[in-house]
Amino acid sequence: MTAISSNTSESPRSTPSKFQDEINYDELVISAAKAALLVLGVKVLSVLVLAQFFEAPIRFELWRGILPHFAFSTTPETFASIVTWSTIAMASAALVLAAATVARTTDRDRQRLWGRLIAGVVVLETLALQVFRQPQGGPSVQWQWSWLVVVTGVAGIILLAVPLWTERNETIRSAQIKADAEANTGEQS
Amino acid sequence: MSIRLRANGSFTKVGAIATILLILFAIPVAADVAVQNFMAAEVVTVDACFTKTPGADATSVTGFFSFDDTTTVTDDGVDLLQETSTIRAFAGDRLLYSEAVDFNNACGNDLTLTFLSTDDPAGGLALEPATGGIWDDVNVSFYLADPAGVVVPGLPGTWVEMMNVSGGVVTTPGSVVIADGTTSTMAVVVDTDDAVTIGATGTLRWIAAADHG
């Protein structure tokens, strides 16, 4: 078994440059799980804070006795506000995570970047679900503010995608230079 | 194929992809269903605050105008009160009932009252017979007492015409505001042709719609 490691990685488990079966993908999975749980946690926390802000009575219930969720006894307008602004908070968390990851230039593990990019995707998926899920009594989101979720979520994805793309091009260019150099050496000998 | 193939417990490519897909499915669903808006309506039954009670024409004189507030009409298994009046009309005469029914407002706010000619929930027609019959020979007008109304010859005070049947056509031209805690009396004027078939009957059905908006 060949151990392939990244020259930019600080994690001994991480191997970013090639996705072949010998590669250890722990860093990718752990990073994605942490990022997704972070935005989910921000969502739940912001829902509680917003419910307090809007003075919306909130209950903890189990859907079909299994799935835990919050239930509000409030107007559709207030409910849509809580859903929308908690999703904006979620998107903001994804953007902050992306910015923090990119800012730490010594910690640019390629798998970690991919993993944290998942946060932005999760945010956009959540918004899509909220838009398509139409509860009784009115819309589930405030249309006039939902664009903030899209802009913030996409910004987070782009922030992480840029170094991933740049590094990929640099790797290809380095490989090309190395191949050219080897070819030249062969011709000279 | 498993998520962790290796002896040291690290993720393989397949395992990583499966786990990422699971995250991409589960977390947005969890975030979306984290909040649900359950609305509830609590129905509390109380006595009606807008009521109709028999006027002096129904209580002090017998045989001319009667008012029955016990008749019901069934709608989806629920019995609704259908206050029913019987109006006697004299052939060749105009008959005026100035105190037929009292409309009482105890709802805590003013009510705007209109009459709506309509079939009842049990299928009774707004006008029976729908054409011809007694309505070729009888015209009926219903008025409500209103300080802002007009004088109607033969009736004391001022009135607003709420509903009229003339030539078999029903119109509901007026509306009246009944102030909270007050009563407006309904008057009925019946004109009957002298050639009317004695014993002929007709029925009018309508809704007294009270709006506090």
mmCIF file of C-alpha atoms in Angstrom:
data_model
loop_
_atom_site.group_PDB
_atom_site.id
_atom_site.type_symbol
_atom_site.label_atom_id
_atom_site.label_comp_id
_atom_site.label_asym_id
_atom_site.label_seq_id
_atom_site.Cartn_x
_atom_site.Cartn_y
_atom_site.Cartn_z
ATOM 1 C CA MET A 1 0.000 0.000 0.000
ATOM 2 C CA THR A 2 1.389 3.359 -0.989
ATOM 3 C CA ALA A 3 0.973 6.199 1.421
ATOM 4 C CA ILE A 4 0.430 9.461 -0.434
ATOM 5 C CA SER A 5 0.581 12.644 1.549
ATOM 6 C CA SER A 6 -0.008 16.252 0.696
ATOM 7 C CA ASN A 7 2.755 18.793 0.971
ATOM 8 C CA THR A 8 0.249 21.308 2.301
ATOM 9 C CA SER A 9 -1.413 19.090 4.837
ATOM 10 C CA GLU A 10 -0.896 19.245 8.558
ATOM 11 C CA SER A 11 -2.953 16.154 9.136
ATOM 12 C CA PRO A 12 -1.142 12.840 8.868
ATOM 13 C CA ARG A 13 -4.418 11.165 7.868
ATOM 14 C CA SER A 14 -5.097 13.491 4.983
ATOM 15 C CA THR A 15 -4.010 12.854 1.406
ATOM 16 C CA PRO A 16 -5.379 15.483 -0.925
ATOM 17 C CA SER A 17 -3.669 15.354 -4.284
ATOM 18 C CA LYS A 18 -5.141 12.181 -5.828
ATOM 19 C CA PHE A 19 -8.388 10.323 -5.099
ATOM 20 C CA GLN A 20 -7.326 6.740 -5.384
ATOM 21 C CA ASP A 21 -8.383 3.933 -3.138
ATOM 22 C CA GLU A 22 -5.243 3.985 -1.025
ATOM 23 C CA ILE A 23 -5.988 7.542 -0.027
ATOM 24 C CA ASN A 24 -7.266 8.142 3.482
ATOM 25 C CA TYR A 25 -10.449 10.222 3.311
ATOM 26 C CA ASP A 26 -10.943 10.731 7.030
ATOM 27 C CA GLU A 27 -10.168 14.429 6.889
ATOM 28 C CA LEU A 28 -12.752 14.994 4.138
ATOM 29 C CA VAL A 29 -15.512 13.152 5.987
ATOM 30 C CA ILE A 30 -14.743 14.601 9.412
ATOM 31 C CA SER A 31 -14.435 18.111 8.021
ATOM 32 C CA ALA A 32 -17.741 17.786 6.134
ATOM 33 C CA ALA A 33 -19.522 16.389 9.193
ATOM 34 C CA LYS A 34 -18.197 19.163 11.423
ATOM 35 C CA ALA A 35 -19.165 21.865 8.906
ATOM 36 C CA ALA A 36 -22.667 20.458 8.432
ATOM 37 C CA LEU A 37 -23.232 20.049 12.158
ATOM 38 C CA LEU A 38 -21.963 23.587 12.733
ATOM 39 C CA VAL A 39 -24.515 25.151 10.370
ATOM 40 C CA LEU A 40 -27.242 22.885 11.772
ATOM 41 C CA GLY A 41 -26.335 23.973 15.282
ATOM 42 C CA VAL A 42 -26.437 27.629 14.256
ATOM 43 C CA LYS A 43 -29.844 27.020 12.699
ATOM 44 C CA VAL A 44 -31.279 25.462 15.851
ATOM 45 C CA LEU A 45 -29.747 28.083 18.123
ATOM 46 C CA SER A 46 -30.931 30.982 15.980
ATOM 47 C CA VAL A 47 -34.440 29.502 15.871
ATOM 48 C CA LEU A 48 -34.529 29.565 19.674
ATOM 49 C CA VAL A 49 -33.209 33.123 19.800
ATOM 50 C CA LEU A 50 -35.619 34.358 17.125
ATOM 51 C CA ALA A 51 -38.575 32.643 18.813
ATOM 52 C CA GLN A 52 -37.669 34.557 21.957
ATOM 53 C CA PHE A 53 -37.320 37.774 19.946
ATOM 54 C CA PHE A 54 -40.719 37.374 18.258
ATOM 55 C CA GLU A 55 -42.274 36.130 21.506
ATOM 56 C CA ALA A 56 -43.477 33.018 19.709
ATOM 57 C CA PRO A 57 -44.469 30.173 22.059
ATOM 58 C CA ILE A 58 -42.262 27.217 21.251
ATOM 59 C CA ARG A 59 -42.612 23.536 22.067
ATOM 60 C CA PHE A 60 -40.340 20.563 21.615
ATOM 61 C CA GLU A 61 -42.147 17.689 19.920
ATOM 62 C CA LEU A 62 -41.468 14.371 18.246
ATOM 63 C CA TRP A 63 -42.859 13.893 14.758
ATOM 64 C CA ARG A 64 -44.467 10.444 14.682
ATOM 65 C CA GLY A 65 -42.799 9.852 18.010
ATOM 66 C CA ILE A 66 -39.364 9.760 16.405
ATOM 67 C CA LEU A 67 -38.141 12.932 14.743
ATOM 68 C CA PRO A 68 -37.487 15.792 17.168
ATOM 69 C CA HIS A 69 -38.470 19.287 16.121
ATOM 70 C CA PHE A 70 -39.697 22.612 17.443
ATOM 71 C CA ALA A 71 -43.345 23.582 17.085
ATOM 72 C CA PHE A 72 -44.605 27.149 17.144
ATOM 73 C CA SER A 73 -48.028 28.476 17.936
ATOM 74 C CA THR A 74 -47.718 31.673 15.993
ATOM 75 C CA THR A 75 -48.842 33.442 12.860
ATOM 76 C CA PRO A 76 -47.615 32.318 9.438
ATOM 77 C CA GLU A 77 -45.838 35.674 9.042
ATOM 78 C CA THR A 78 -43.850 35.280 12.258
ATOM 79 C CA PHE A 79 -43.095 31.674 11.405
ATOM 80 C CA ALA A 80 -41.768 32.706 7.980
ATOM 81 C CA SER A 81 -39.586 35.367 9.664
ATOM 82 C CA ILE A 82 -38.104 32.832 12.055
ATOM 83 C CA VAL A 83 -37.417 30.336 9.261
ATOM 84 C CA THR A 84 -35.908 32.927 6.951
ATOM 85 C CA TRP A 85 -33.638 34.679 9.429
ATOM 86 C CA SER A 86 -32.451 31.442 11.014
ATOM 87 C CA THR A 87 -31.461 30.252 7.536
ATOM 88 C CA ILE A 88 -29.653 33.538 6.937
ATOM 89 C CA ALA A 89 -27.772 32.930 10.201
ATOM 90 C CA MET A 90 -26.978 29.434 8.954
ATOM 91 C CA ALA A 91 -25.607 30.838 5.677
ATOM 92 C CA SER A 92 -23.587 33.433 7.572
ATOM 93 C CA ALA A 93 -22.002 30.668 9.652
ATOM 94 C CA ALA A 94 -21.044 28.828 6.463
ATOM 95 C CA LEU A 95 -19.502 32.015 5.059
ATOM 96 C CA VAL A 96 -17.547 32.722 8.252
ATOM 97 C CA LEU A 97 -16.299 29.136 8.305
ATOM 98 C CA ALA A 98 -15.171 29.428 4.699
ATOM 99 C CA ALA A 99 -13.434 32.745 5.316
ATOM 100 C CA ALA A 100 -11.692 31.415 8.407
ATOM 101 C CA THR A 101 -10.536 28.321 6.539
ATOM 102 C CA VAL A 102 -9.179 30.308 3.624
ATOM 103 C CA ALA A 103 -7.544 32.882 5.919
ATOM 104 C CA ARG A 104 -5.545 30.152 7.661
ATOM 105 C CA THR A 105 -3.080 29.668 4.823
ATOM 106 C CA THR A 106 -1.022 27.162 6.809
ATOM 107 C CA ASP A 107 -4.026 24.926 7.257
ATOM 108 C CA ARG A 108 -5.182 24.528 3.669
ATOM 109 C CA ASP A 109 -5.656 20.838 3.592
ATOM 110 C CA ARG A 110 -7.365 20.023 0.310
ATOM 111 C CA GLN A 111 -9.795 17.541 1.883
ATOM 112 C CA ARG A 112 -10.592 19.999 4.645
ATOM 113 C CA LEU A 113 -11.439 22.660 2.065
ATOM 114 C CA TRP A 114 -13.741 20.243 0.268
ATOM 115 C CA GLY A 115 -15.324 19.186 3.526
ATOM 116 C CA ARG A 116 -16.072 22.698 4.663
ATOM 117 C CA LEU A 117 -17.515 23.551 1.283
ATOM 118 C CA ILE A 118 -20.299 21.127 2.224
ATOM 119 C CA ALA A 119 -21.626 23.736 4.678
ATOM 120 C CA GLY A 120 -22.566 26.094 1.853
ATOM 121 C CA VAL A 121 -24.236 23.289 -0.081
ATOM 122 C CA VAL A 122 -26.224 22.272 2.994
ATOM 123 C CA VAL A 123 -27.435 25.866 3.412
ATOM 124 C CA LEU A 124 -28.648 26.083 -0.182
ATOM 125 C CA GLU A 125 -30.334 22.681 0.115
ATOM 126 C CA THR A 126 -32.090 23.794 3.286
ATOM 127 C CA LEU A 127 -33.389 26.938 1.595
ATOM 128 C CA ALA A 128 -34.631 24.880 -1.353
ATOM 129 C CA LEU A 129 -36.485 22.520 0.983
ATOM 130 C CA GLN A 130 -38.053 25.442 2.811
ATOM 131 C CA VAL A 131 -39.155 27.060 -0.422
ATOM 132 C CA PHE A 132 -40.727 23.888 -1.769
ATOM 133 C CA ARG A 133 -42.310 22.862 1.519
ATOM 134 C CA GLN A 134 -45.477 24.883 1.827
ATOM 135 C CA PRO A 135 -46.981 24.646 5.289
ATOM 136 C CA GLN A 136 -50.617 25.344 5.977
ATOM 137 C CA GLY A 137 -51.428 28.976 6.419
ATOM 138 C CA GLY A 138 -48.877 30.698 4.216
ATOM 139 C CA PRO A 139 -45.374 30.669 2.764
ATOM 140 C CA SER A 140 -42.556 29.125 4.769
ATOM 141 C CA VAL A 141 -40.004 31.817 3.883
ATOM 142 C CA GLN A 142 -39.945 35.560 3.376
ATOM 143 C CA TRP A 143 -39.198 35.968 -0.302
ATOM 144 C CA GLN A 144 -37.858 39.487 0.117
ATOM 145 C CA TRP A 145 -34.967 38.245 2.300
ATOM 146 C CA SER A 146 -34.256 34.786 0.906
ATOM 147 C CA TRP A 147 -31.788 36.157 -1.625
ATOM 148 C CA LEU A 148 -29.455 36.864 1.305
ATOM 149 C CA VAL A 149 -29.238 33.120 1.941
ATOM 150 C CA VAL A 150 -28.352 32.438 -1.680
ATOM 151 C CA VAL A 151 -25.734 35.193 -1.876
ATOM 152 C CA THR A 152 -24.109 34.288 1.447
ATOM 153 C CA GLY A 153 -24.158 30.551 0.799
ATOM 154 C CA VAL A 154 -22.737 30.886 -2.707
ATOM 155 C CA ALA A 155 -20.084 33.304 -1.428
ATOM 156 C CA GLY A 156 -18.958 30.697 1.083
ATOM 157 C CA ILE A 157 -18.748 28.043 -1.614
ATOM 158 C CA ILE A 158 -16.787 30.337 -3.952
ATOM 159 C CA LEU A 159 -14.376 31.301 -1.159
ATOM 160 C CA LEU A 160 -13.424 27.661 -0.736
ATOM 161 C CA ALA A 161 -13.645 26.731 -4.408
ATOM 162 C CA VAL A 162 -11.103 29.357 -5.479
ATOM 163 C CA PRO A 163 -8.108 27.924 -3.550
ATOM 164 C CA LEU A 164 -9.181 24.407 -4.532
ATOM 165 C CA TRP A 165 -9.226 25.405 -8.191
ATOM 166 C CA THR A 166 -5.998 27.393 -7.961
ATOM 167 C CA GLU A 167 -4.170 24.577 -6.235
ATOM 168 C CA ARG A 168 -5.413 22.110 -8.827
ATOM 169 C CA ASN A 169 -4.053 24.250 -11.651
ATOM 170 C CA GLU A 170 -0.743 24.639 -9.866
ATOM 171 C CA THR A 171 -0.499 20.885 -9.427
ATOM 172 C CA ILE A 172 -1.198 20.297 -13.107
ATOM 173 C CA ARG A 173 1.321 22.971 -14.094
ATOM 174 C CA SER A 174 3.995 21.468 -11.791
ATOM 175 C CA ALA A 175 3.382 18.029 -13.210
ATOM 176 C CA GLN A 176 3.694 19.424 -16.735
ATOM 177 C CA ILE A 177 6.964 21.211 -15.917
ATOM 178 C CA LYS A 178 8.317 18.061 -14.324
ATOM 179 C CA ALA A 179 7.319 15.966 -17.340
ATOM 180 C CA ASP A 180 8.901 18.503 -19.698
ATOM 181 C CA ALA A 181 12.100 18.526 -17.658
ATOM 182 C CA GLU A 182 12.293 14.743 -17.699
ATOM 183 C CA ALA A 183 11.715 14.724 -21.439
ATOM 184 C CA ASN A 184 14.495 17.260 -21.962
ATOM 185 C CA THR A 185 16.854 15.252 -19.772
ATOM 186 C CA GLY A 186 16.119 12.122 -21.826
ATOM 187 C CA GLU A 187 16.836 13.902 -25.100
ATOM 188 C CA GLN A 188 20.148 15.305 -23.805
ATOM 189 C CA SER A 189 21.362 11.919 -22.614
ATOM 190 C CA MET B 1 -18.512 -2.440 0.185
ATOM 191 C CA SER B 2 -18.487 -0.690 3.517
ATOM 192 C CA ILE B 3 -17.847 2.759 4.801
ATOM 193 C CA ARG B 4 -14.729 1.712 6.659
ATOM 194 C CA LEU B 5 -12.868 -0.978 4.758
ATOM 195 C CA ARG B 6 -9.472 -0.701 6.244
ATOM 196 C CA ALA B 7 -8.223 -2.341 9.348
ATOM 197 C CA ASN B 8 -7.170 0.968 10.812
ATOM 198 C CA GLY B 9 -10.760 2.292 10.478
ATOM 199 C CA SER B 10 -10.093 5.052 7.983
ATOM 200 C CA PHE B 11 -12.530 6.033 5.256
ATOM 201 C CA THR B 12 -12.130 4.628 1.754
ATOM 202 C CA LYS B 13 -13.245 6.542 -1.324
ATOM 203 C CA VAL B 14 -16.581 4.723 -1.441
ATOM 204 C CA GLY B 15 -17.091 5.159 2.274
ATOM 205 C CA ALA B 16 -16.304 8.854 2.061
ATOM 206 C CA ILE B 17 -18.705 9.410 -0.830
ATOM 207 C CA ALA B 18 -21.474 7.504 0.965
ATOM 208 C CA THR B 19 -20.967 9.480 4.146
ATOM 209 C CA ILE B 20 -20.893 12.812 2.324
ATOM 210 C CA LEU B 21 -24.113 11.927 0.496
ATOM 211 C CA LEU B 22 -25.696 10.992 3.817
ATOM 212 C CA ILE B 23 -24.664 14.341 5.266
ATOM 213 C CA LEU B 24 -25.986 16.196 2.213
ATOM 214 C CA PHE B 25 -29.340 14.472 2.648
ATOM 215 C CA ALA B 26 -29.771 14.338 6.397
ATOM 216 C CA ILE B 27 -28.543 17.723 7.575
ATOM 217 C CA PRO B 28 -30.740 19.913 5.288
ATOM 218 C CA VAL B 29 -33.744 17.751 6.140
ATOM 219 C CA ALA B 30 -32.969 18.095 9.828
ATOM 220 C CA ALA B 31 -32.521 21.854 9.433
ATOM 221 C CA ASP B 32 -35.785 22.149 7.525
ATOM 222 C CA VAL B 33 -37.939 20.078 9.846
ATOM 223 C CA ALA B 34 -36.373 21.654 12.904
ATOM 224 C CA VAL B 35 -39.194 24.159 12.779
ATOM 225 C CA GLN B 36 -42.866 23.478 12.218
ATOM 226 C CA ASN B 37 -45.711 25.871 12.555
ATOM 227 C CA PHE B 38 -48.691 24.168 14.078
ATOM 228 C CA MET B 39 -51.746 26.379 14.182
ATOM 229 C CA ALA B 40 -54.764 25.588 16.280
ATOM 230 C CA ALA B 41 -58.233 27.005 16.492
ATOM 231 C CA GLU B 42 -60.196 26.602 19.656
ATOM 232 C CA VAL B 43 -63.953 26.725 19.157
ATOM 233 C CA VAL B 44 -65.872 27.934 22.176
ATOM 234 C CA THR B 45 -69.640 27.946 22.098
ATOM 235 C CA VAL B 46 -71.468 30.892 23.638
ATOM 236 C CA ASP B 47 -74.924 32.368 23.314
ATOM 237 C CA ALA B 48 -75.500 34.314 20.102
ATOM 238 C CA CYS B 49 -75.014 38.053 20.529
ATOM 239 C CA PHE B 50 -76.957 38.974 17.394
ATOM 240 C CA THR B 51 -80.514 37.757 17.839
ATOM 241 C CA LYS B 52 -83.938 38.043 16.283
ATOM 242 C CA THR B 53 -86.949 38.214 18.536
ATOM 243 C CA PRO B 54 -90.647 38.576 17.724
ATOM 244 C CA GLY B 55 -91.953 42.125 17.569
ATOM 245 C CA ALA B 56 -95.277 43.420 18.869
ATOM 246 C CA ASP B 57 -97.059 42.362 15.666
ATOM 247 C CA ALA B 58 -96.230 38.765 16.496
ATOM 248 C CA THR B 59 -96.836 38.886 20.234
ATOM 249 C CA SER B 60 -99.791 41.168 20.721
ATOM 250 C CA VAL B 61 -101.918 40.290 17.714
ATOM 251 C CA THR B 62 -102.771 36.777 16.631
ATOM 252 C CA GLY B 63 -103.496 35.535 13.181
ATOM 253 C CA PHE B 64 -101.673 38.175 11.172
ATOM 254 C CA PHE B 65 -97.950 37.879 11.677
ATOM 255 C CA SER B 66 -96.215 35.051 13.473
ATOM 256 C CA PHE B 67 -92.592 34.464 14.279
ATOM 257 C CA ASP B 68 -91.162 31.039 15.045
ATOM 258 C CA ASP B 69 -87.599 30.914 16.341
ATOM 259 C CA THR B 70 -87.487 27.152 16.926
ATOM 260 C CA THR B 71 -87.519 25.875 13.343
ATOM 261 C CA THR B 72 -84.178 24.460 12.230
ATOM 262 C CA VAL B 73 -82.558 23.580 8.936
ATOM 263 C CA THR B 74 -79.922 20.849 8.803
ATOM 264 C CA ASP B 75 -76.536 21.496 7.201
ATOM 265 C CA ASP B 76 -74.042 18.590 7.247
ATOM 266 C CA GLY B 77 -75.693 17.117 10.294
ATOM 267 C CA VAL B 78 -75.798 20.402 12.185
ATOM 268 C CA ASP B 79 -79.162 21.953 12.960
ATOM 269 C CA LEU B 80 -79.188 25.689 12.323
ATOM 270 C CA LEU B 81 -81.965 27.957 13.491
ATOM 271 C CA GLN B 82 -84.093 29.233 10.621
ATOM 272 C CA GLU B 83 -86.381 31.828 12.138
ATOM 273 C CA THR B 84 -89.584 31.601 10.176
ATOM 274 C CA SER B 85 -92.291 34.221 9.776
ATOM 275 C CA THR B 86 -95.770 33.699 8.462
ATOM 276 C CA ILE B 87 -97.224 36.834 6.924
ATOM 277 C CA ARG B 88 -100.901 37.147 6.211
ATOM 278 C CA ALA B 89 -101.729 39.144 3.068
ATOM 279 C CA PHE B 90 -105.192 40.529 2.323
ATOM 280 C CA ALA B 91 -106.445 40.321 -1.243
ATOM 281 C CA GLY B 92 -106.744 43.780 -2.756
ATOM 282 C CA ASP B 93 -105.078 45.483 0.235
ATOM 283 C CA ARG B 94 -101.802 46.941 1.370
ATOM 284 C CA LEU B 95 -100.950 45.544 4.768
ATOM 285 C CA LEU B 96 -98.278 47.118 6.924
ATOM 286 C CA TYR B 97 -96.567 45.382 9.834
ATOM 287 C CA SER B 98 -94.550 48.022 11.648
ATOM 288 C CA GLU B 99 -93.219 45.867 14.475
ATOM 289 C CA ALA B 100 -92.648 42.469 12.922
ATOM 290 C CA VAL B 101 -89.223 41.330 14.175
ATOM 291 C CA ASP B 102 -86.594 42.937 16.396
ATOM 292 C CA PHE B 103 -82.916 42.597 15.427
ATOM 293 C CA ASN B 104 -80.863 42.887 18.618
ATOM 294 C CA ASN B 105 -77.161 43.675 18.778
ATOM 295 C CA ALA B 106 -75.364 42.712 21.994
ATOM 296 C CA CYS B 107 -72.040 41.879 20.342
ATOM 297 C CA GLY B 108 -69.947 44.631 21.902
ATOM 298 C CA ASN B 109 -69.526 46.523 18.632
ATOM 299 C CA ASP B 110 -71.680 47.997 15.909
ATOM 300 C CA LEU B 111 -73.048 45.665 13.256
ATOM 301 C CA THR B 112 -73.800 46.434 9.634
ATOM 302 C CA LEU B 113 -76.823 44.422 8.621
ATOM 303 C CA THR B 114 -77.687 43.377 5.068
ATOM 304 C CA PHE B 115 -80.176 40.877 3.710
ATOM 305 C CA LEU B 116 -78.969 38.272 1.229
ATOM 306 C CA SER B 117 -81.557 36.391 -0.794
ATOM 307 C CA THR B 118 -80.320 32.805 -0.958
ATOM 308 C CA ASP B 119 -81.333 29.147 -0.924
ATOM 309 C CA ASP B 120 -81.105 27.506 2.475
ATOM 310 C CA PRO B 121 -78.585 24.715 3.240
ATOM 311 C CA ALA B 122 -81.300 22.054 3.047
ATOM 312 C CA GLY B 123 -82.108 22.984 -0.547
ATOM 313 C CA GLY B 124 -85.057 25.301 0.025
ATOM 314 C CA LEU B 125 -85.166 27.892 -2.748
ATOM 315 C CA ALA B 126 -84.719 31.594 -2.135
ATOM 316 C CA LEU B 127 -88.092 32.160 -3.782
ATOM 317 C CA GLU B 128 -90.811 29.513 -3.991
ATOM 318 C CA PRO B 129 -92.353 29.171 -6.407
ATOM 319 C CA ALA B 130 -89.324 30.381 -8.308
ATOM 320 C CA THR B 131 -91.534 31.969 -10.959
ATOM 321 C CA GLY B 132 -95.197 32.807 -11.264
ATOM 322 C CA GLY B 133 -97.723 31.636 -8.733
ATOM 323 C CA ILE B 134 -98.397 33.993 -5.872
ATOM 324 C CA TRP B 135 -95.582 36.301 -6.950
ATOM 325 C CA ASP B 136 -97.577 37.404 -9.960
ATOM 326 C CA ASP B 137 -99.998 39.040 -7.526
ATOM 327 C CA VAL B 138 -98.023 39.866 -4.388
ATOM 328 C CA ASN B 139 -95.234 42.356 -3.764
ATOM 329 C CA VAL B 140 -93.438 42.427 -0.424
ATOM 330 C CA SER B 141 -90.993 44.941 1.050
ATOM 331 C CA PHE B 142 -88.928 44.500 4.211
ATOM 332 C CA TYR B 143 -87.651 47.553 6.054
ATOM 333 C CA LEU B 144 -85.411 48.134 9.046
ATOM 334 C CA ALA B 145 -85.837 51.128 11.312
ATOM 335 C CA ASP B 146 -82.945 53.525 10.948
ATOM 336 C CA PRO B 147 -82.625 57.189 12.021
ATOM 337 C CA ALA B 148 -80.820 57.859 8.742
ATOM 338 C CA GLY B 149 -83.588 56.208 6.703
ATOM 339 C CA VAL B 150 -86.548 57.645 4.820
ATOM 340 C CA VAL B 151 -90.196 58.024 5.613
ATOM 341 C CA VAL B 152 -92.377 55.206 4.339
ATOM 342 C CA PRO B 153 -96.048 56.149 4.075
ATOM 343 C CA GLY B 154 -98.020 54.315 6.710
ATOM 344 C CA LEU B 155 -95.025 53.406 8.879
ATOM 345 C CA PRO B 156 -93.904 55.431 11.906
ATOM 346 C CA GLY B 157 -90.353 56.827 11.888
ATOM 347 C CA THR B 158 -87.758 56.391 9.177
ATOM 348 C CA TRP B 159 -86.723 53.214 7.385
ATOM 349 C CA VAL B 160 -84.251 51.600 5.064
ATOM 350 C CA GLU B 161 -85.585 49.139 2.507
ATOM 351 C CA MET B 162 -83.639 45.907 2.990
ATOM 352 C CA MET B 163 -85.370 43.532 0.591
ATOM 353 C CA ASN B 164 -88.104 43.726 -1.981
ATOM 354 C CA VAL B 165 -90.011 41.173 -4.022
ATOM 355 C CA SER B 166 -91.759 42.760 -6.958
ATOM 356 C CA GLY B 167 -93.039 40.912 -10.014
ATOM 357 C CA GLY B 168 -91.253 37.794 -8.758
ATOM 358 C CA VAL B 169 -87.864 39.521 -8.674
ATOM 359 C CA VAL B 170 -85.949 39.815 -5.394
ATOM 360 C CA THR B 171 -83.714 42.788 -4.712
ATOM 361 C CA THR B 172 -81.770 43.655 -1.545
ATOM 362 C CA PRO B 173 -80.986 47.343 -1.867
ATOM 363 C CA GLY B 174 -80.134 48.516 1.641
ATOM 364 C CA SER B 175 -77.999 48.064 4.717
ATOM 365 C CA VAL B 176 -78.370 49.344 8.254
ATOM 366 C CA VAL B 177 -75.878 49.889 11.060
ATOM 367 C CA ILE B 178 -77.197 48.623 14.379
ATOM 368 C CA ALA B 179 -75.275 50.221 17.207
ATOM 369 C CA ASP B 180 -74.015 47.988 19.994
ATOM 370 C CA GLY B 181 -76.653 47.430 22.630
ATOM 371 C CA THR B 182 -79.522 48.601 20.440
ATOM 372 C CA THR B 183 -82.341 47.043 18.468
ATOM 373 C CA SER B 184 -83.621 47.727 14.981
ATOM 374 C CA THR B 185 -87.183 46.733 14.183
ATOM 375 C CA MET B 186 -88.165 45.125 10.917
ATOM 376 C CA ALA B 187 -91.332 46.253 9.176
ATOM 377 C CA VAL B 188 -93.097 44.429 6.356
ATOM 378 C CA VAL B 189 -95.344 45.933 3.719
ATOM 379 C CA VAL B 190 -97.382 43.497 1.593
ATOM 380 C CA ASP B 191 -99.331 44.576 -1.481
ATOM 381 C CA THR B 192 -101.786 41.975 -2.743
ATOM 382 C CA ASP B 193 -103.687 42.079 -6.007
ATOM 383 C CA ASP B 194 -107.428 41.786 -5.709
ATOM 384 C CA ALA B 195 -107.391 38.928 -8.217
ATOM 385 C CA VAL B 196 -104.959 36.825 -6.169
ATOM 386 C CA THR B 197 -105.817 33.179 -5.771
ATOM 387 C CA ILE B 198 -107.092 32.873 -2.253
ATOM 388 C CA GLY B 199 -105.095 30.336 -0.292
ATOM 389 C CA ALA B 200 -102.003 30.631 -2.508
ATOM 390 C CA THR B 201 -98.728 30.597 -0.611
ATOM 391 C CA GLY B 202 -95.170 31.561 -1.363
ATOM 392 C CA THR B 203 -91.910 31.389 0.530
ATOM 393 C CA LEU B 204 -88.976 33.765 0.787
ATOM 394 C CA ARG B 205 -85.647 32.678 2.208
ATOM 395 C CA TRP B 206 -82.773 34.987 3.035
ATOM 396 C CA ILE B 207 -79.832 35.552 5.325
ATOM 397 C CA ALA B 208 -79.562 38.483 7.685
ATOM 398 C CA ALA B 209 -75.827 39.057 7.447
ATOM 399 C CA ALA B 210 -74.290 41.041 10.314
ATOM 400 C CA ASP B 211 -70.793 42.381 9.703
ATOM 401 C CA HIS B 212 -68.740 44.175 12.336
ATOM 402 C CA GLY B 213 -65.915 45.039 9.938
#
